[in-house]
Coordinates of C-alpha atoms in Angstrom, one line a residue:
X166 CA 4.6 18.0 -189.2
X167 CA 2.5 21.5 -188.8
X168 CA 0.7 20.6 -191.7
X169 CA -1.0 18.1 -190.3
X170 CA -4.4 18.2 -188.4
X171 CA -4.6 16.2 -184.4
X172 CA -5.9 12.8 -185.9
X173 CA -3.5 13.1 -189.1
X174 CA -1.0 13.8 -187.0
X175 CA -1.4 10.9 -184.8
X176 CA -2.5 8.4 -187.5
X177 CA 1.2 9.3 -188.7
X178 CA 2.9 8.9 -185.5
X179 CA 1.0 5.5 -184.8
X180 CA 1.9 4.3 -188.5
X181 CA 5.7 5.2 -187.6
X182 CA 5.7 3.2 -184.6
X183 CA 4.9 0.3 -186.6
X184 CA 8.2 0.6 -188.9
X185 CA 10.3 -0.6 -185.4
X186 CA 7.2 -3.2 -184.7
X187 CA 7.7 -5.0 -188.3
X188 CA 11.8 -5.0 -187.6
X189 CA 11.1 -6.3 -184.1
X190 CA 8.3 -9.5 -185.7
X191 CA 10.6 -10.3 -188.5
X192 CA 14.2 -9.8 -189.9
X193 CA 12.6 -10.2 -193.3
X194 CA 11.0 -6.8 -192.7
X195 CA 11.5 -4.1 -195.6
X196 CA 13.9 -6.1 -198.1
X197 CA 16.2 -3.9 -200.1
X198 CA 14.5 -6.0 -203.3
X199 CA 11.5 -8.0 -204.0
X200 CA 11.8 -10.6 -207.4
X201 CA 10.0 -13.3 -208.7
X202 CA 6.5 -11.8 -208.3
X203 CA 3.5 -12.8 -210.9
X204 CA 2.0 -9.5 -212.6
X205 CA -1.6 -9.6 -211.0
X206 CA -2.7 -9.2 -214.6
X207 CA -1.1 -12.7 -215.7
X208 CA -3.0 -14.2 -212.5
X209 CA -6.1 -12.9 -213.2
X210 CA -5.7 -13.6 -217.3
X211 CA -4.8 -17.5 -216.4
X212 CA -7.2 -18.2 -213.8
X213 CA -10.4 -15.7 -213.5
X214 CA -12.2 -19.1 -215.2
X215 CA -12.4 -21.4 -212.2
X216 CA -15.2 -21.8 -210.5
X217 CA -16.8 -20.5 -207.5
X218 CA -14.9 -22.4 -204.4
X219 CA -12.7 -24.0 -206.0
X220 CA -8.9 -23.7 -204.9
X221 CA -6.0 -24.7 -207.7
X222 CA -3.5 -25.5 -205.7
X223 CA -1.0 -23.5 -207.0
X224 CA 0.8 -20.9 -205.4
X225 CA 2.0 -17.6 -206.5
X226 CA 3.9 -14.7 -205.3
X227 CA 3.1 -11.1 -205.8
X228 CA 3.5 -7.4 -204.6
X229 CA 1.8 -4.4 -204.6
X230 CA 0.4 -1.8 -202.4
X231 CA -2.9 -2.5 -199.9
X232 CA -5.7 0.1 -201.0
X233 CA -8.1 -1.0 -198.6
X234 CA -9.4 -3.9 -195.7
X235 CA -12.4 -5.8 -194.4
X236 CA -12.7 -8.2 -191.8
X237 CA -15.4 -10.8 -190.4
X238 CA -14.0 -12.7 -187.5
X239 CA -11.4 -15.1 -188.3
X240 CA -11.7 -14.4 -192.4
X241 CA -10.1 -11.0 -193.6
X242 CA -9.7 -9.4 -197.2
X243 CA -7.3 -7.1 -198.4
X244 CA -7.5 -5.4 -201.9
X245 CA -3.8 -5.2 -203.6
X246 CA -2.8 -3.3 -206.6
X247 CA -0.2 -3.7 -208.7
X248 CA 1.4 -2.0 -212.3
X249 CA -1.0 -4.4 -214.0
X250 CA -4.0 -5.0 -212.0
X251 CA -5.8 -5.3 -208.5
X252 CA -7.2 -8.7 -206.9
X253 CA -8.0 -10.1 -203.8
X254 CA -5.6 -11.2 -200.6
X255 CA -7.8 -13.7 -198.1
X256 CA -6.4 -14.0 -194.7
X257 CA -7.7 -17.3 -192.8
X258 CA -6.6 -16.1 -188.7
X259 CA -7.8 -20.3 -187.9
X260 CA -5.1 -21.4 -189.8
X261 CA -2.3 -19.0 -190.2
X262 CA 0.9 -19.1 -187.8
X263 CA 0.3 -16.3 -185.3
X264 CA 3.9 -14.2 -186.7
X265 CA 1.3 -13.9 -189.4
X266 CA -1.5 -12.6 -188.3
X267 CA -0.2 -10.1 -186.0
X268 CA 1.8 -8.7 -189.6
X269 CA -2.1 -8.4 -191.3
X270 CA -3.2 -6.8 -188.1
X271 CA -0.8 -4.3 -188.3
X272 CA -1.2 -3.7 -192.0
X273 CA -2.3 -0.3 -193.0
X274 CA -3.9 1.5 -196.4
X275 CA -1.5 2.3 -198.7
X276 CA 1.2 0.0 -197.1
X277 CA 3.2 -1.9 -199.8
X278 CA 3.8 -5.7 -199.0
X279 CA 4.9 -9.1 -201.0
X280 CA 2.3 -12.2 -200.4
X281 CA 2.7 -16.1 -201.0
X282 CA -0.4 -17.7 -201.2
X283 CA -2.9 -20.3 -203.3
X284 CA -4.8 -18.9 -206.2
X285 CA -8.4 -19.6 -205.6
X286 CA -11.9 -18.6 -205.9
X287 CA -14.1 -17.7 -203.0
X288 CA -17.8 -18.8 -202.6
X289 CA -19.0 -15.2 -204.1
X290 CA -16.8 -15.5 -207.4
X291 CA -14.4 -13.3 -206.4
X292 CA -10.3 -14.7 -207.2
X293 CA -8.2 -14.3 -204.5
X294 CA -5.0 -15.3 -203.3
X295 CA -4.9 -16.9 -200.2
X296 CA -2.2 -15.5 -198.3
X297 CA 0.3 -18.4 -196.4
X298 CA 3.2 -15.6 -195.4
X299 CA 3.5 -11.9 -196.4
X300 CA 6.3 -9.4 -196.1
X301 CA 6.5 -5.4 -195.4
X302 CA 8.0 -3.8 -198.3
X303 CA 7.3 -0.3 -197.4
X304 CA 5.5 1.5 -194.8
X305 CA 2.6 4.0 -195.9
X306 CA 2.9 6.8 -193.3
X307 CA 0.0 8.8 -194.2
X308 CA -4.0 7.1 -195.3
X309 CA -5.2 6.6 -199.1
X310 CA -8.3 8.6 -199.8
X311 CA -11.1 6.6 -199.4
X312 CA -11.9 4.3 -202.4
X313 CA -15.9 5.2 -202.0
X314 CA -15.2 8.8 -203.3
X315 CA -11.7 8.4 -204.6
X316 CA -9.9 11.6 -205.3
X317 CA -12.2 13.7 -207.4
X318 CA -10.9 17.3 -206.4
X319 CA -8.9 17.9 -209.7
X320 CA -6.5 20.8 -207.8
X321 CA -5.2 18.0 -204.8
X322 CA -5.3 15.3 -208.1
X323 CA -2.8 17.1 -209.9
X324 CA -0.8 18.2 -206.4
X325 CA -0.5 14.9 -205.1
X326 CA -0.2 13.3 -208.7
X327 CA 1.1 10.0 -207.5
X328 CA -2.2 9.6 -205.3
X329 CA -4.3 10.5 -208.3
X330 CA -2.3 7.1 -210.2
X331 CA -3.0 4.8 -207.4
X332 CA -6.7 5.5 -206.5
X333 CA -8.2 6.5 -209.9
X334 CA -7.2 3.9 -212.5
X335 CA -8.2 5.9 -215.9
X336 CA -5.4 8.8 -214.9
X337 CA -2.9 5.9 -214.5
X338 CA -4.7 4.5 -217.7
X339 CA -4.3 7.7 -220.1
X340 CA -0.3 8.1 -218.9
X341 CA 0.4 4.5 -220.2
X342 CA -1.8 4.8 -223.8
X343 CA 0.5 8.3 -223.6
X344 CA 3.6 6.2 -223.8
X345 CA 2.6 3.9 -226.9
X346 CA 1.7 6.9 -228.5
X347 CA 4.8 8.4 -228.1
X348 CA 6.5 5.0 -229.4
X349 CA 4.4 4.7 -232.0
X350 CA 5.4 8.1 -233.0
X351 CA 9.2 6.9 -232.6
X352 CA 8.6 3.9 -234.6
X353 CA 6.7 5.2 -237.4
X354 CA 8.9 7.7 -238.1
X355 CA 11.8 5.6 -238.2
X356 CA 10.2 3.3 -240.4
X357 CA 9.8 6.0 -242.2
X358 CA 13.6 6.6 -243.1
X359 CA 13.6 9.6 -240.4
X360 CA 16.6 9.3 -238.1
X361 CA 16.3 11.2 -234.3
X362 CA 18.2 13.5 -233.4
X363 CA 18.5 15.9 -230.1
X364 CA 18.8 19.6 -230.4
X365 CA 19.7 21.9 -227.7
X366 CA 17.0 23.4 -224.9
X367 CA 18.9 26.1 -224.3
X368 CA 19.4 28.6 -227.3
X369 CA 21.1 31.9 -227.4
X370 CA 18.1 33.0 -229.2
X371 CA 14.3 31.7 -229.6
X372 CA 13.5 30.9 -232.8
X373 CA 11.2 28.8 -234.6
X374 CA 7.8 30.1 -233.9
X375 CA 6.6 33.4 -232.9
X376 CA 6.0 33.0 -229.1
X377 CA 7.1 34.6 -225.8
X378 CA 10.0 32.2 -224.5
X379 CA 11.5 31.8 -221.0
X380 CA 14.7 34.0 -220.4
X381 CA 17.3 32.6 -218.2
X382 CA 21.5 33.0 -217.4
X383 CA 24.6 31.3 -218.5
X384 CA 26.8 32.5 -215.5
X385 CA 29.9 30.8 -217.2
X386 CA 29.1 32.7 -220.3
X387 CA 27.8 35.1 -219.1
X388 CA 25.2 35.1 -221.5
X389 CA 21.3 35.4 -221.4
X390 CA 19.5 31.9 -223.0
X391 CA 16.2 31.2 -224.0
X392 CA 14.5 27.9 -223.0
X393 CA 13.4 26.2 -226.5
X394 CA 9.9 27.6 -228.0
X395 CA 11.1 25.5 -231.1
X396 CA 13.6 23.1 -232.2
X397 CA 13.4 24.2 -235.9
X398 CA 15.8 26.2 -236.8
X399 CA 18.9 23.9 -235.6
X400 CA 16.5 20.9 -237.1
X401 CA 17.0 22.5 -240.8
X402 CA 20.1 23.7 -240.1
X403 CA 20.8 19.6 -240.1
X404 CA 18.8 19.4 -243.3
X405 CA 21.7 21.7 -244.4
X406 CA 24.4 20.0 -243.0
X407 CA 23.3 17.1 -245.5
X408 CA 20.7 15.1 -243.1
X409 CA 18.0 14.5 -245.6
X410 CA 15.5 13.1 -242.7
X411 CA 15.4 14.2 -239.0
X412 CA 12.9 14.7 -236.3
X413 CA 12.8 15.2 -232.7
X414 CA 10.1 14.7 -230.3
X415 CA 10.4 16.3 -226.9
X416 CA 9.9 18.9 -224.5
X417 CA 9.0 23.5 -225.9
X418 CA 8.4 25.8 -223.8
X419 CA 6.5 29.1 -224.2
X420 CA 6.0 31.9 -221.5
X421 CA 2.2 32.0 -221.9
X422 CA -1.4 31.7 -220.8
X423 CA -3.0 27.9 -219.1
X424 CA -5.8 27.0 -220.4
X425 CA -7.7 23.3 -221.8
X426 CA -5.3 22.7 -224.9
X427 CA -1.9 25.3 -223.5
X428 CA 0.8 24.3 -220.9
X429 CA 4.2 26.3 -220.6
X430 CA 5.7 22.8 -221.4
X431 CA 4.4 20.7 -223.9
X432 CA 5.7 18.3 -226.0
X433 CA 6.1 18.3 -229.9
X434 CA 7.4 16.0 -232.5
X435 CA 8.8 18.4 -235.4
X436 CA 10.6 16.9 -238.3
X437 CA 12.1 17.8 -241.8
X438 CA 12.3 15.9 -244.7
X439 CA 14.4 17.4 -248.1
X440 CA 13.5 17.1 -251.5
X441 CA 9.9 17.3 -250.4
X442 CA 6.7 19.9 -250.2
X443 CA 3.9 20.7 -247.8
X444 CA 1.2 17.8 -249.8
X445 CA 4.1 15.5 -248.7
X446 CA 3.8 16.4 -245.2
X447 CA 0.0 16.1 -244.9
X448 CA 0.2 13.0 -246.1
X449 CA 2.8 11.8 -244.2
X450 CA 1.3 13.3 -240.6
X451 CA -2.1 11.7 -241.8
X452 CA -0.5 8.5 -242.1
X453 CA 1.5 8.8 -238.9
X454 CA -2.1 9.3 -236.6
X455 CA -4.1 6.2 -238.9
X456 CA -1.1 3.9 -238.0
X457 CA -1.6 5.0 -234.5
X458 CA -5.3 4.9 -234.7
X459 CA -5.0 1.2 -235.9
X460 CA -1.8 -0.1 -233.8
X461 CA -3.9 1.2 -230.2
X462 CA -7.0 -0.5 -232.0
X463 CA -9.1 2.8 -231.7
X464 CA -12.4 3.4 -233.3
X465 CA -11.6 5.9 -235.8
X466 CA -15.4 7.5 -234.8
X467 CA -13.8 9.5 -232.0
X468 CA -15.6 10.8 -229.6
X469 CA -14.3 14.2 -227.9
X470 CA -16.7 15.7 -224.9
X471 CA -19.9 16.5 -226.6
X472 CA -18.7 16.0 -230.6
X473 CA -17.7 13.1 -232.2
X474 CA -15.0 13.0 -235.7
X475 CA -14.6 10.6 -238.6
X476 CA -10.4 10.0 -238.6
X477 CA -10.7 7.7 -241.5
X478 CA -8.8 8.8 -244.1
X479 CA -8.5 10.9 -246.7
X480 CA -8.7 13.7 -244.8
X481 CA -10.3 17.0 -246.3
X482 CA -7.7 19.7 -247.4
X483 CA -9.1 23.2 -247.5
X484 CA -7.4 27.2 -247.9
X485 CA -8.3 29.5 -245.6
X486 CA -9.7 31.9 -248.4
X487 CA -12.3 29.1 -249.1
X488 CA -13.7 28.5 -245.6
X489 CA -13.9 32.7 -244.9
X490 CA -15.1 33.1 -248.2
X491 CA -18.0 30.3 -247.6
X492 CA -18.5 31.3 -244.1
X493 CA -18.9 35.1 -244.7
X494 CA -20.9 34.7 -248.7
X495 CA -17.8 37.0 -249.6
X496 CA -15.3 36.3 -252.3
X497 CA -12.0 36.8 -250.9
X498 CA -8.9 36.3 -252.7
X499 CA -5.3 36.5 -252.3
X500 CA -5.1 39.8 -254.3
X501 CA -8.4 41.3 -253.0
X502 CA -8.7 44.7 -251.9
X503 CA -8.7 45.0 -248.0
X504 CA -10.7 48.2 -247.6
X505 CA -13.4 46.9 -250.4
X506 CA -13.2 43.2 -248.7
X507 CA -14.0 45.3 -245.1
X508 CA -16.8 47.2 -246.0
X509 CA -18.5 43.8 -247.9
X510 CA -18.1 42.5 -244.0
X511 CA -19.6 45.3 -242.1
X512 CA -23.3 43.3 -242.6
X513 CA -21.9 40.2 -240.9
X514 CA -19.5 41.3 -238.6
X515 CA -20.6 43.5 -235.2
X516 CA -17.1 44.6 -234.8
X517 CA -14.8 46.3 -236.9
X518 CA -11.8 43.8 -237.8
X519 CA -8.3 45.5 -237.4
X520 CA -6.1 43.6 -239.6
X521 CA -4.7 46.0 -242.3
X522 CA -3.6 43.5 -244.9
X523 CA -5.7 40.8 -246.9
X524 CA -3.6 38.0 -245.3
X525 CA -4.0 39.4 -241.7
X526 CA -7.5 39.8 -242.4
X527 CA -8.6 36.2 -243.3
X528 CA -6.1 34.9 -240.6
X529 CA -8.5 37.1 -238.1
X530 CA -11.7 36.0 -239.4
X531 CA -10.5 32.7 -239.4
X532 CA -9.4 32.7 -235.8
X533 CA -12.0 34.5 -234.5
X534 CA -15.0 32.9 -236.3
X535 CA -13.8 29.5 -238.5
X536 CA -11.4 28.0 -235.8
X537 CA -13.5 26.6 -233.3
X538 CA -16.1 24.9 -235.4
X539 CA -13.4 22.9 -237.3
X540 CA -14.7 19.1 -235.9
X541 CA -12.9 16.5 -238.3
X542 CA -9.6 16.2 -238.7
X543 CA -9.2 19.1 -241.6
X544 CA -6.0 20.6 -243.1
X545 CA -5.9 24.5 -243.6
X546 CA -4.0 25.4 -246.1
X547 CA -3.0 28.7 -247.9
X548 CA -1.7 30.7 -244.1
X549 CA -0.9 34.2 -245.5
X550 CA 3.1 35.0 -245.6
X551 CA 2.6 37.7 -242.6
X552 CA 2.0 34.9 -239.8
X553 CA 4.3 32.3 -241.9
X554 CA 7.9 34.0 -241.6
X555 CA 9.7 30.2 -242.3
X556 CA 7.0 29.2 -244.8
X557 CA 7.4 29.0 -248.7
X558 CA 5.5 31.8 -250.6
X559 CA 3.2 29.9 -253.3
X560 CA 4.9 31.1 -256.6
X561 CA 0.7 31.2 -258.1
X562 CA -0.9 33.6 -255.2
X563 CA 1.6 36.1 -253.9
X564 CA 1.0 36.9 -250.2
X565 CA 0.0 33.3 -249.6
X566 CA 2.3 30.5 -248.3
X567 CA 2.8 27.0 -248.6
X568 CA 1.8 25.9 -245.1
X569 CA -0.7 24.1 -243.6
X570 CA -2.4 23.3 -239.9
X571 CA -4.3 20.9 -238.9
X572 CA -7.4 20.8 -237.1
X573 CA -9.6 18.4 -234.9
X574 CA -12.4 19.4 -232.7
X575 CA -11.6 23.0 -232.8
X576 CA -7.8 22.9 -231.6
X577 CA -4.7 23.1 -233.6
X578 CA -3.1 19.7 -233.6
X579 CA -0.1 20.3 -236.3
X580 CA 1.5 22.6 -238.4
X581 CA 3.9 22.5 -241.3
X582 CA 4.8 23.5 -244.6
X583 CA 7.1 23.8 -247.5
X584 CA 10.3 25.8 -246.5
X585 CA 11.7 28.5 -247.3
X586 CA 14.8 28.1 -248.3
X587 CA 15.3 32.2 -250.1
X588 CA 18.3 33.7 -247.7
X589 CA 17.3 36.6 -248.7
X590 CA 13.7 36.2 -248.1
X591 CA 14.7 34.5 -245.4
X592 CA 16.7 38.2 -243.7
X593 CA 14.0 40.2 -244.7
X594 CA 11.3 38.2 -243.2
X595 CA 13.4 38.3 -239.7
X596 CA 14.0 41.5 -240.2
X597 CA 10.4 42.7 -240.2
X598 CA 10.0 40.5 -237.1
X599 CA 12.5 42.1 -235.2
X600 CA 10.7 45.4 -236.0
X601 CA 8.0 44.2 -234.6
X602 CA 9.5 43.0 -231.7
X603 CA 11.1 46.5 -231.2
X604 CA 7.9 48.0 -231.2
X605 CA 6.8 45.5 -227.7
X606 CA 5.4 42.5 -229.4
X607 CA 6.7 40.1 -226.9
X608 CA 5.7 37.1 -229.7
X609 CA 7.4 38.3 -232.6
X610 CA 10.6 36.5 -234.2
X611 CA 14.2 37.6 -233.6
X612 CA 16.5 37.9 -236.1
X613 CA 19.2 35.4 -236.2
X614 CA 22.1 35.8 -238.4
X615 CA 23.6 32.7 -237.6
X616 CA 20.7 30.8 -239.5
X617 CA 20.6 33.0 -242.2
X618 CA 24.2 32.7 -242.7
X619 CA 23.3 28.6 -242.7
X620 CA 20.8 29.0 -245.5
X621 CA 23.4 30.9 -247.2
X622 CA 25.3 27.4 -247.6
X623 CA 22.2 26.0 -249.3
X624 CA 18.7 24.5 -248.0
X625 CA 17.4 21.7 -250.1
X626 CA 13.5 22.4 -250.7
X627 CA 12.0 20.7 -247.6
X628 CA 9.4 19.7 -246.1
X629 CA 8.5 20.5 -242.3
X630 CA 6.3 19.3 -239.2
X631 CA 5.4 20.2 -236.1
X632 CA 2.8 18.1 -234.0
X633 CA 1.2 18.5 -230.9
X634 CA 1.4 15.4 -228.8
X635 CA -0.4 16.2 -226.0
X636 CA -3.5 17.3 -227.9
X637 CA -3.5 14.1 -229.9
X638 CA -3.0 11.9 -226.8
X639 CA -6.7 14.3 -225.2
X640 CA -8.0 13.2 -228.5
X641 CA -7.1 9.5 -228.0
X642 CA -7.9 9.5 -224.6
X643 CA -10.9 11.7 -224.5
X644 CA -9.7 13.9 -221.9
X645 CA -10.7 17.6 -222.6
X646 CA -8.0 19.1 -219.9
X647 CA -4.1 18.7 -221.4
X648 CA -3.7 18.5 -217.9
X649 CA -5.0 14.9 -217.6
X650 CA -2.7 13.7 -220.4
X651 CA 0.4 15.4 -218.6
X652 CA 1.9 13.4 -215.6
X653 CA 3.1 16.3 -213.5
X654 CA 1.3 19.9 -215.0
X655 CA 2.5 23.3 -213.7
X656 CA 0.1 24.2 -210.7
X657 CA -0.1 27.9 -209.2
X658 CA 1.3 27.7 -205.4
X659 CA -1.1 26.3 -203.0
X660 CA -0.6 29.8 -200.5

């Protein structure tokens, strides 16, 4: 109780007296369940239509939680919330048994109570329910911020996460649209042929995508584990095992910065599909977000913060070479020179780029000067095979890989390609990782002989996914913080 100032402190004391006051009034008091209520929704649906003064005659029961109270004289109103909507309790102290009124009198913010009463309309318009008995539920102990300013302070909205869901309805509002997106996801991918599987979290190494991963300890085996960066490489290894259609969608982890669009956790859908390429995937990840799009019955004009995007299909596929090329007025090919390719730059750029490869190069320029800009939903194609370590080499543009991501509003929302399926590719590739890991770079790929042993066995040519939920549901939701669209995000300690 230390954290609490005088008046909190006795506000809570004073609310806590109350819980023996209710027991004493009532035996009803604080039911271990509470059925049969009408969703407030439903009420409001059915019935918002009557007019002015006029009482129905039929009663309802409900429940929810009081967010606030007025009173004049003998008539009092108290605002009740719901899953599914607020309305309007009226409390008439002339003609209400006096076990009654003493329960509203005692009623506080935040307090969460059951109500049988008329459905009616009041003089001003306003449906309400008025109230013939009520029952304590559960006792608030500590007040709602006020509903005149809410709970605006994003740092105590996203601490006290619960209170940001009762008292500001669009945070409540982007969690649920969250959800159907998620099922949507489920269900178009199902309907799709794709079957779900679960992979593990914990890997005894952390492969998949070149990222710093969390490092923890099996004390039973004694072994140091890796929280997920990437389900991948056990999602192919099902591909192998003769699953010609997987996917998972759930919860990767990556020991990096917090910013707008990154979170430690996050959650991705990634799936695999054999017999099929990267022009497969695009079309199937376009179709996915249209079918979402037009199940949630969202304008496909999207507006994001200050730009607004055109997610009507097709959408436009484009290589990397082609947008550096057209942004810089400088040819650059897969089989350019680098050092001829640099000194072409040295007019447009003001600092020197450091990549010491073609591929590396365009992957810089594109990062550092492409990336951003990117509004409508665009596919970039043609990721050099230095960045791509899982991603099939194009068999037309050495250097240059089958792989794909796609953009919205200038952040990354998915990423695939064709895979590669080479063992021995496959080995090298890791291997050159691993050197680079050896020489400190914490992102860089481990090897892992157990995969490569897998593709050994035989990979089908395949197609893979990986898609960024939370960035899509921003999109959706227009929400430019992934914080908003995550129901609990990682916080630094208050002290």
């Amino acid at each position: 109780m230390s954290n609490f100032s005088k008046s909190e402190k006795e506000i809570f004391e004073l609310r806590k007296q109350k819980i023996s006051f209710f027991n004493e009034l009532t035996s009803s008091s604080f039911p271990t369940s509470f059925e049969g209520a009408v969703d407030i929704k439903d009420i409001i649906e059915k019935h918002n239509e009557i007019v002015p003064g006029e009482h129905t005659g039929i009663e309802v029961l409900i429940k929810g939680r009081i967010l606030q109270s007025r009173s004049f004289g003998k008539l009092s109103f108290f605002d009740l919330l719901d899953n599914t909507g607020k309305t309007q309790l009226l409390v008439d102290k002339s003609n209400m048994p006096k076990k009654e009124i003493s329960l509203f009198e005692n009623y506080d913010s935040g307090d969460i109570i059951g109500a049988l009463g008329e459905i009616m309309k009041t003089k001003k318009g306003e449906l309400s329910i008025k109230v013939k008995s009520s029952t304590i539920l559960s006792k608030s102990l500590k007040t709602l911020p006020e509903k005149w300013h809410g709970l605006k302070d994003k740092e105590t909205r996203f601490r006290q996460r619960y209170l940001d869901f009762i008292v500001n309805p669009d945070s409540k509002r982007t969690i649920e649209i969250r959800s159907k997106i998620i099922n949507l996801i489920r269900n178009f991918m199902e309907s799709e042929g794709f079957i779900e599987v679960e992979t593990p979290v914990l890997q005894p190494k952390a492969g998949g995508a070149i990222a710093k991963p969390f490092i923890t300890h099996h004390n039973a085996l004694d072994l140091d584990m890796y929280l997920r960066i990437a389900p991948e490489l056990y999602l192919k290894r099902l591909i192998v095992g003769g699953f010609e259609k997987v996917f998972e969608l759930g919860k990767v982890f990556r020991n990096e910065g917090i910013d707008q669009t990154h979170l430690p956790e996050f959650t991705m859908m990634e799936s695999y599909e054999a017999y099929v390429d990267v022009n497969t995937v695009m079309d199937m990840v376009e179709s996915m977000c249209i079918h979402i799009f037009d199940e949630l019955d969202i304008e496909k004009n999207v507006k994001f913060m200050d730009s607004e995007a055109n997610f009507s299909g097709p959408w436009r596929r484009v290589s990397m070479y082609d947008l550096v090329s057209k942004k810089f007025k400088t040819e650059i090919k897969h089989d350019s020179d680098v050092k001829k390719v640099k000194n072409a730059l040295k007019k447009h750029l003001d600092t020197k780029p450091e990549a010491e490869s073609i591929g590396l190069l365009v992957n810089e320029l594109f990062e550092n000067y492409i990336e951003d800009d990117i509004t409508n939903p665009t596919f970039v194609t043609e990721y050099p095979v230095e960045i791509s370590p899982f991603a099939r080499e194009s068999k037309k543009k050495p250097g240059v890989t089958e792989r794909f991501e796609l953009f919205a509003f200038g952040s990354e929302l998915a990423n695939g390609f064709s895979e590669l399926i080479d063992s021995e590719e496959q080995e090298k590739r890791l291997r050159t990782q691993a050197q680079k890991k050896a020489k400190g770079d914490e992102e860089a790929h481990v090897e892992d002989q157990d995969y490569i042993e897998a593709l050994q066995y035989g990979l089908p040519p395949t197609g893979g996914l990986g898609f960024g939920v939370d960035r899509f549901v921003m999109i959706l939701t227009n929400n430019p913080s992934i914080r908003e669209v995550t129901v609990f995000p990682h916080l630094k300690p208050e002290n």
